[in-house]
Structures are given as C-alpha cells and as structure tokens.
Short mmCIF file of C-alpha atoms in Angstrom, two decimals:
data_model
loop_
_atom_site.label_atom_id
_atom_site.label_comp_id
_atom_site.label_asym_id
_atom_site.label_seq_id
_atom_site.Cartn_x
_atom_site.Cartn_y
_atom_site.Cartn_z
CA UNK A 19 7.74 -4.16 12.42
CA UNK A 20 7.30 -8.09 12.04
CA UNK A 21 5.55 -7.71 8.31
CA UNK A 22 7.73 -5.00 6.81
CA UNK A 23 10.74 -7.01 7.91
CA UNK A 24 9.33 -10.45 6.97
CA UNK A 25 8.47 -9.28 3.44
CA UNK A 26 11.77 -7.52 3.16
CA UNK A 27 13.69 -10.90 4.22
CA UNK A 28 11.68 -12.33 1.53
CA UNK A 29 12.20 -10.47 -1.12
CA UNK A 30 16.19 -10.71 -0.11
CA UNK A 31 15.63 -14.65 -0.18
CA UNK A 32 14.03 -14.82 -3.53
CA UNK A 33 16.37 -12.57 -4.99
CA UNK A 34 19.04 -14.40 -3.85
CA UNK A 35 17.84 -17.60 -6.20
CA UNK A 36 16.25 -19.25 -3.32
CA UNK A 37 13.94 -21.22 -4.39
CA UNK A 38 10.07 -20.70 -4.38
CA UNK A 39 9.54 -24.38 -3.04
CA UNK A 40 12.15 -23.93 0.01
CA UNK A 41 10.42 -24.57 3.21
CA UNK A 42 11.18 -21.32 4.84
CA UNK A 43 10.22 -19.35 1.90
CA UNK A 44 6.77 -21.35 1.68
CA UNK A 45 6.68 -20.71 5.35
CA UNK A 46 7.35 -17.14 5.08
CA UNK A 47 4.99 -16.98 2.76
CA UNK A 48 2.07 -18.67 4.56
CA UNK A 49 3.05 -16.55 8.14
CA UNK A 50 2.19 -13.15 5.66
CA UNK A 51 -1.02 -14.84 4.19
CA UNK A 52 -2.31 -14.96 7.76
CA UNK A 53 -1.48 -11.71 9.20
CA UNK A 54 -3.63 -10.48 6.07
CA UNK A 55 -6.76 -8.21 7.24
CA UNK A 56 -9.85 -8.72 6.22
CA UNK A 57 -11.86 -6.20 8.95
CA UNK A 58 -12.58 -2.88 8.38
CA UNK A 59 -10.99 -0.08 9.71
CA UNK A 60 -11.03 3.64 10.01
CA UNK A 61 -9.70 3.93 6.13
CA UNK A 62 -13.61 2.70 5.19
CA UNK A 63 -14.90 6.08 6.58
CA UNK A 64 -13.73 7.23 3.56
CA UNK A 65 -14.30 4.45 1.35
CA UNK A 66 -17.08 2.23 2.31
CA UNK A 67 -17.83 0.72 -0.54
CA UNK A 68 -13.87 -0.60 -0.54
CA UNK A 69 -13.61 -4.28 0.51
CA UNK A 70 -10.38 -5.06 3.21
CA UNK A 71 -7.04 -7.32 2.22
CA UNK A 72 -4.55 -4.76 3.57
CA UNK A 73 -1.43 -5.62 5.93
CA UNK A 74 -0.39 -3.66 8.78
CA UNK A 75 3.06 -2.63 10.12
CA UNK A 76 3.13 -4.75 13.09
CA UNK A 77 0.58 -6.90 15.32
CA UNK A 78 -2.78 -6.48 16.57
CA UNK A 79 -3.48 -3.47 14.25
CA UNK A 80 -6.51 -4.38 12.32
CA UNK A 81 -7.67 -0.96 12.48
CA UNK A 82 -4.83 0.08 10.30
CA UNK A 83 -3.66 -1.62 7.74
CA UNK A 84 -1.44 0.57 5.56
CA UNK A 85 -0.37 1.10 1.70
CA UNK A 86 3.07 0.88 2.17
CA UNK A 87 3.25 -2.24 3.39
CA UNK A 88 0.47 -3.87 1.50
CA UNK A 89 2.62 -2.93 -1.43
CA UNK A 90 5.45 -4.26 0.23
CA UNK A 91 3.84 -7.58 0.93
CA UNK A 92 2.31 -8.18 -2.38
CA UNK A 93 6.15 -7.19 -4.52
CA UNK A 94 7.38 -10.05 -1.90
CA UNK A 95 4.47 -12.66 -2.47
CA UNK A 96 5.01 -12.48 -6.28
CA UNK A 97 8.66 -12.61 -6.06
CA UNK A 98 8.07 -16.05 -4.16
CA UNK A 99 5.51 -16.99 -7.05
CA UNK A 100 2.55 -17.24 -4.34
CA UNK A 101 0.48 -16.31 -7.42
CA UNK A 102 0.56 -19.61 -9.00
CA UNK A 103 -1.63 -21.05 -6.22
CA UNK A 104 -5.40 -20.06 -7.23
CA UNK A 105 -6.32 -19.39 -3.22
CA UNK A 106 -3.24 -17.45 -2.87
CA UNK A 107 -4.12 -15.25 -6.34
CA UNK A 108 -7.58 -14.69 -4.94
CA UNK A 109 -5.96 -13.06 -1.56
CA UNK A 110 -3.56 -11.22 -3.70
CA UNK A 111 -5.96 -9.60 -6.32
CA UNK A 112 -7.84 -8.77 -2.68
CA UNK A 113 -5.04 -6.58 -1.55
CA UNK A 114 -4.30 -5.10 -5.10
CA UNK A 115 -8.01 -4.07 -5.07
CA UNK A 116 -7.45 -3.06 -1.65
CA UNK A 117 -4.38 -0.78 -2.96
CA UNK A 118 -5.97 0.85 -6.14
CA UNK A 119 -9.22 1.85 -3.89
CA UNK A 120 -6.74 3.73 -1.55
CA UNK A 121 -5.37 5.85 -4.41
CA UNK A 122 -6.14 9.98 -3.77
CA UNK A 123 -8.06 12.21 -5.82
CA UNK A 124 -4.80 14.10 -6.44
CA UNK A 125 -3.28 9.73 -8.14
CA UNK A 126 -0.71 9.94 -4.56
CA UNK A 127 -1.06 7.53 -1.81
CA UNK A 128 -1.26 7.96 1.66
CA UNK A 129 -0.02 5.51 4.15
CA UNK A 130 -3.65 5.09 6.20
CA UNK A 131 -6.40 7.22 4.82
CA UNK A 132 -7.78 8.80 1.62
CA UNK A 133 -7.53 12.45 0.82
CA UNK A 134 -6.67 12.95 4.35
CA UNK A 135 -4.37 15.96 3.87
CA UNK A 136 -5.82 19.10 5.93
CA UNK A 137 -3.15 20.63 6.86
CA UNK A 138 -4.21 23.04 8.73
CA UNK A 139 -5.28 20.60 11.64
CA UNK A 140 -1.45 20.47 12.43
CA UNK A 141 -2.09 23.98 13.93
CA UNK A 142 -4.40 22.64 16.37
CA UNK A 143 -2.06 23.32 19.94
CA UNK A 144 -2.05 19.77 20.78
CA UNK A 145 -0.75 18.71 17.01
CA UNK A 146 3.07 18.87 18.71
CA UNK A 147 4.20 16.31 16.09
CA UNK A 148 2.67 18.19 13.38
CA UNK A 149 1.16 15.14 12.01
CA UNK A 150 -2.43 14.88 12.27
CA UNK A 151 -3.03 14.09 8.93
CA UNK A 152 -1.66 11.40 6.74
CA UNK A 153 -1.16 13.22 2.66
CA UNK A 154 -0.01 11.67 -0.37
CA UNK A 155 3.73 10.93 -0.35
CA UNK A 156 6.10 10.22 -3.14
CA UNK A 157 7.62 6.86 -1.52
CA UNK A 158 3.97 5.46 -1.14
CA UNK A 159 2.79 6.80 -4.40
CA UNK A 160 6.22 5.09 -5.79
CA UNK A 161 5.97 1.86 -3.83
CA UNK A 162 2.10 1.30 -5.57
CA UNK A 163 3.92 2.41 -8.84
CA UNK A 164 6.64 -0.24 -8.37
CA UNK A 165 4.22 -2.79 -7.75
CA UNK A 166 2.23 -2.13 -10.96
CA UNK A 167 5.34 -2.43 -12.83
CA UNK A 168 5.62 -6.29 -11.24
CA UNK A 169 2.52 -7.17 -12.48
CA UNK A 170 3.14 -5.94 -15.86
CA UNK A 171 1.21 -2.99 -15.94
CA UNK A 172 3.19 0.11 -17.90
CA UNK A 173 2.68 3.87 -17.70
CA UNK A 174 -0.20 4.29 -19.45
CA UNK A 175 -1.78 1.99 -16.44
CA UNK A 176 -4.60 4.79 -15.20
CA UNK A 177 -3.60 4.60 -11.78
CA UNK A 178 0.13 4.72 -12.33
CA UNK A 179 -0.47 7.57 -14.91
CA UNK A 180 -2.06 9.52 -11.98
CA UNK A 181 0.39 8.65 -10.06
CA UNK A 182 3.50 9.61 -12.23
CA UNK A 183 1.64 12.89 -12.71
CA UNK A 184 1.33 13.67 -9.08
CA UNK A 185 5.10 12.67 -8.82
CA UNK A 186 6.30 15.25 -11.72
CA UNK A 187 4.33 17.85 -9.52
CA UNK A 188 5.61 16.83 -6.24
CA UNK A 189 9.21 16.62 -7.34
CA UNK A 190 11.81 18.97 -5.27
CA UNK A 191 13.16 21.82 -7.56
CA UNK A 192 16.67 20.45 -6.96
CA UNK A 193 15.20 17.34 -8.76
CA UNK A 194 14.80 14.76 -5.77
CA UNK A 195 11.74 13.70 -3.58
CA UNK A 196 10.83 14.03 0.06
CA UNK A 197 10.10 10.93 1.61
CA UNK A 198 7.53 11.30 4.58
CA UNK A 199 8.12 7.56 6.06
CA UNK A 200 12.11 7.25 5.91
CA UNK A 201 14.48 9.74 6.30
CA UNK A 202 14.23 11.75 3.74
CA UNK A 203 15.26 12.91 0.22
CA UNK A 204 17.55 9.81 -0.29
CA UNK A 205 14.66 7.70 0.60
CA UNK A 206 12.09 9.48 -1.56
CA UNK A 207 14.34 9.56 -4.37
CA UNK A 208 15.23 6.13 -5.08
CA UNK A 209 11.24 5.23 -4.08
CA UNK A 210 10.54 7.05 -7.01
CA UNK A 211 13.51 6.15 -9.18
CA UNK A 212 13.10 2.22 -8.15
CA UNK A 213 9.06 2.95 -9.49
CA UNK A 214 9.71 4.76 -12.81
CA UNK A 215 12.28 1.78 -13.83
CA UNK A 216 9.78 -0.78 -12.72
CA UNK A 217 7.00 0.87 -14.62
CA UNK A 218 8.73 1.51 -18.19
CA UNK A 219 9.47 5.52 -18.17
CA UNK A 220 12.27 6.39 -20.35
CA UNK A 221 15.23 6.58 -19.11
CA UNK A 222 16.03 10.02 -20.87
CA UNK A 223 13.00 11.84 -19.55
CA UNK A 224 14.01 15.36 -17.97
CA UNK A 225 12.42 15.09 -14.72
CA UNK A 226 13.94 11.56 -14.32
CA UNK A 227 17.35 12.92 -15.40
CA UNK A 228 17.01 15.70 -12.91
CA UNK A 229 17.06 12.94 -9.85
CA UNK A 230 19.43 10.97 -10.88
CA UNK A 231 22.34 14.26 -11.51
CA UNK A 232 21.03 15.04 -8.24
CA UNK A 233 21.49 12.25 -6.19
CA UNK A 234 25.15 12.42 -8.65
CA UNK A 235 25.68 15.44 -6.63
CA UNK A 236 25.23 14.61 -3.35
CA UNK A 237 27.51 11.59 -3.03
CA UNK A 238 29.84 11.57 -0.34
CA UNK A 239 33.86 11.73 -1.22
CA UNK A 240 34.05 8.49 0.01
CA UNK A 241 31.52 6.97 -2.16
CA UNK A 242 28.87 6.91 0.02
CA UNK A 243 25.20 8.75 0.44
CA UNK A 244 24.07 9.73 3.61
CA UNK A 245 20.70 12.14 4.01
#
C-alpha cells in the first residue's frame, strides 16, 4: 500500500505545520505525481468517454486505479499546496475530473468501477468471497465528499448533493454506516461524519445527530472504540 500510506504520511506532515517547501514534503509530493495513471483501464468499459489521472493502491496496477485513493491523494496534494504550481494544478484538476466521472447513477462511489453492483453474481459457486462486484459505499462516497469540501465546494455542489442523498438512504437504522473497505461501522461512520463537516451540513441535522449518539453509545468503558 505504498500510495495510501505515502499520502497518509503526508497529510500527517502537513498537518503537523511542516512546511510546504520542506524537502521531504516536496519530495513526497513529486514521488505521488509520478505514480499518477494516465492509461486506461477496465473502469473505461464503462466510461469511455472519461479521460485517466487516477492512483492506485500499490505498484504496477495501471489497470486499476481506484476512488479511494485518488481522493486520498488529491486531500494530501492540496494540504501540501501542490496546487500553486500551474503543472501540478493541471494533474490535479485531471484526477478531480477523473473522480467526478466515476460517480454512480445512484451519486455513491465505488472503489474500481461504475454502477458495478449486481449482486446477484456473488451467487455464482465460485464467488467464495462474495465479492464479485464492486457497489457504492459510504466511506468512498464520503472520502469524494470530503474532498469537495477542500476545494471549497458546499452541499449544494451537484455531485456532493447526490452523494449526501445516497448517504441519508444508505445510513444503518441504528444511525451509523457500513464501511466496505475498513472494518466496519466505526470506519464508515466517521468517513461520513469527517465528509458532512468538510462539506458544510449542519451540525443539528437529524440523520447527522443520529451517528454521532450512536457512535456516543458504543464507546468502550475505558474510553475507547473498537468495531
């Protein structure tokens, strides 16, 4: 997981008041900008009209870049002000492009694919993992939500509208969210929570209260959370 982790040490770096101009975060920087994918892969079956600036997960994975980190990526590169370099803008605006075309028909995200979410292919015998297909989420839908909120966009943003809407339909009746790509209802949760607060929802709105007196309620006596 070289690009998750390098874009997670970044953001840790930045936010810790290091300096945009400090050689290792310029160098961080620059190792992300060429890891960036500009090949097509099987997400252009769907979406062929779609030009590529995705990242992948790890190396040697053109084929698949995926949302999640992409998002990931681009919350880290503005957070280390890469978009006050014109060259580096350009390869940004490519991967935000890159993230709205990836958006569902139902305003989720998937990690891979668009509207890839038949189900019933998990019956097929050899589907053993049960995980054929590659749905919307609610951490990927709130990761692409968070980064709107970065780049100023609010709620009334079309795609994060869709997306918020999805979210309120998706949302757990004991008021968290499942999160398919970290373990699990913790995870989703504060994906979601961390989005709504970057994007300007009110604080007092029900559904958003709802999470928060739940994850209230399932705090360990020592203080802790654990899924």
């Amino acid at each position: 997981s070289p690009v998750w982790d390098t874009c997670l040490s970044l953001n840790a770096l930045t936010e810790a008041d290091m300096p945009a101009n400090d050689p290792r975060v310029r160098a961080a920087v620059q190792w992300l900008f060429d890891r960036q994918i500009f090949v097509r892969g099987d997400w252009s079956e769907n979406a062929p009209e779609l030009e590529p600036g995705g990242w992948a997960f790890q190396y040697e994975n053109d084929k698949y870049p995926d949302v999640d980190d992409t998002g990931m990526v681009l919350m880290s590169l503005l957070r280390a002000n890469a978009h006050e370099h014109d060259a580096q803008r350009k390869r940004m605006n490519q991967a935000l492009n890159w993230v709205l075309g990836m958006q569902n028909s139902d305003g989720s995200w998937g990690a891979f694919d668009i509207d890839n979410h038949y189900t019933y292919l998990n019956n097929i015998p050899f589907a053993d993992h049960g995980a054929l297909v590659d749905p919307g989420t609610a951490d990927l839908t709130g990761r692409c939500i968070e980064l709107f909120g970065m780049l100023g966009y609010d709620k009334n943003f079309t795609p994060a509208r869709r997306g918020i809407e999805f979210l309120k339909r998706d949302q757990h009746p004991c008021g968290g969210w499942y999160g398919r790509w970290g373990v699990n209802y913790l995870y989703g949760t504060w994906s979601v929570l961390t989005a709504l607060g970057a994007i300007g929802e009110a604080r007092d709105a029900p559904y958003l209260r709802r999470a928060v007196e739940w994850l209230y309620s399932v705090q360990n006596d020592d203080g802790g959370w654990g899924e």
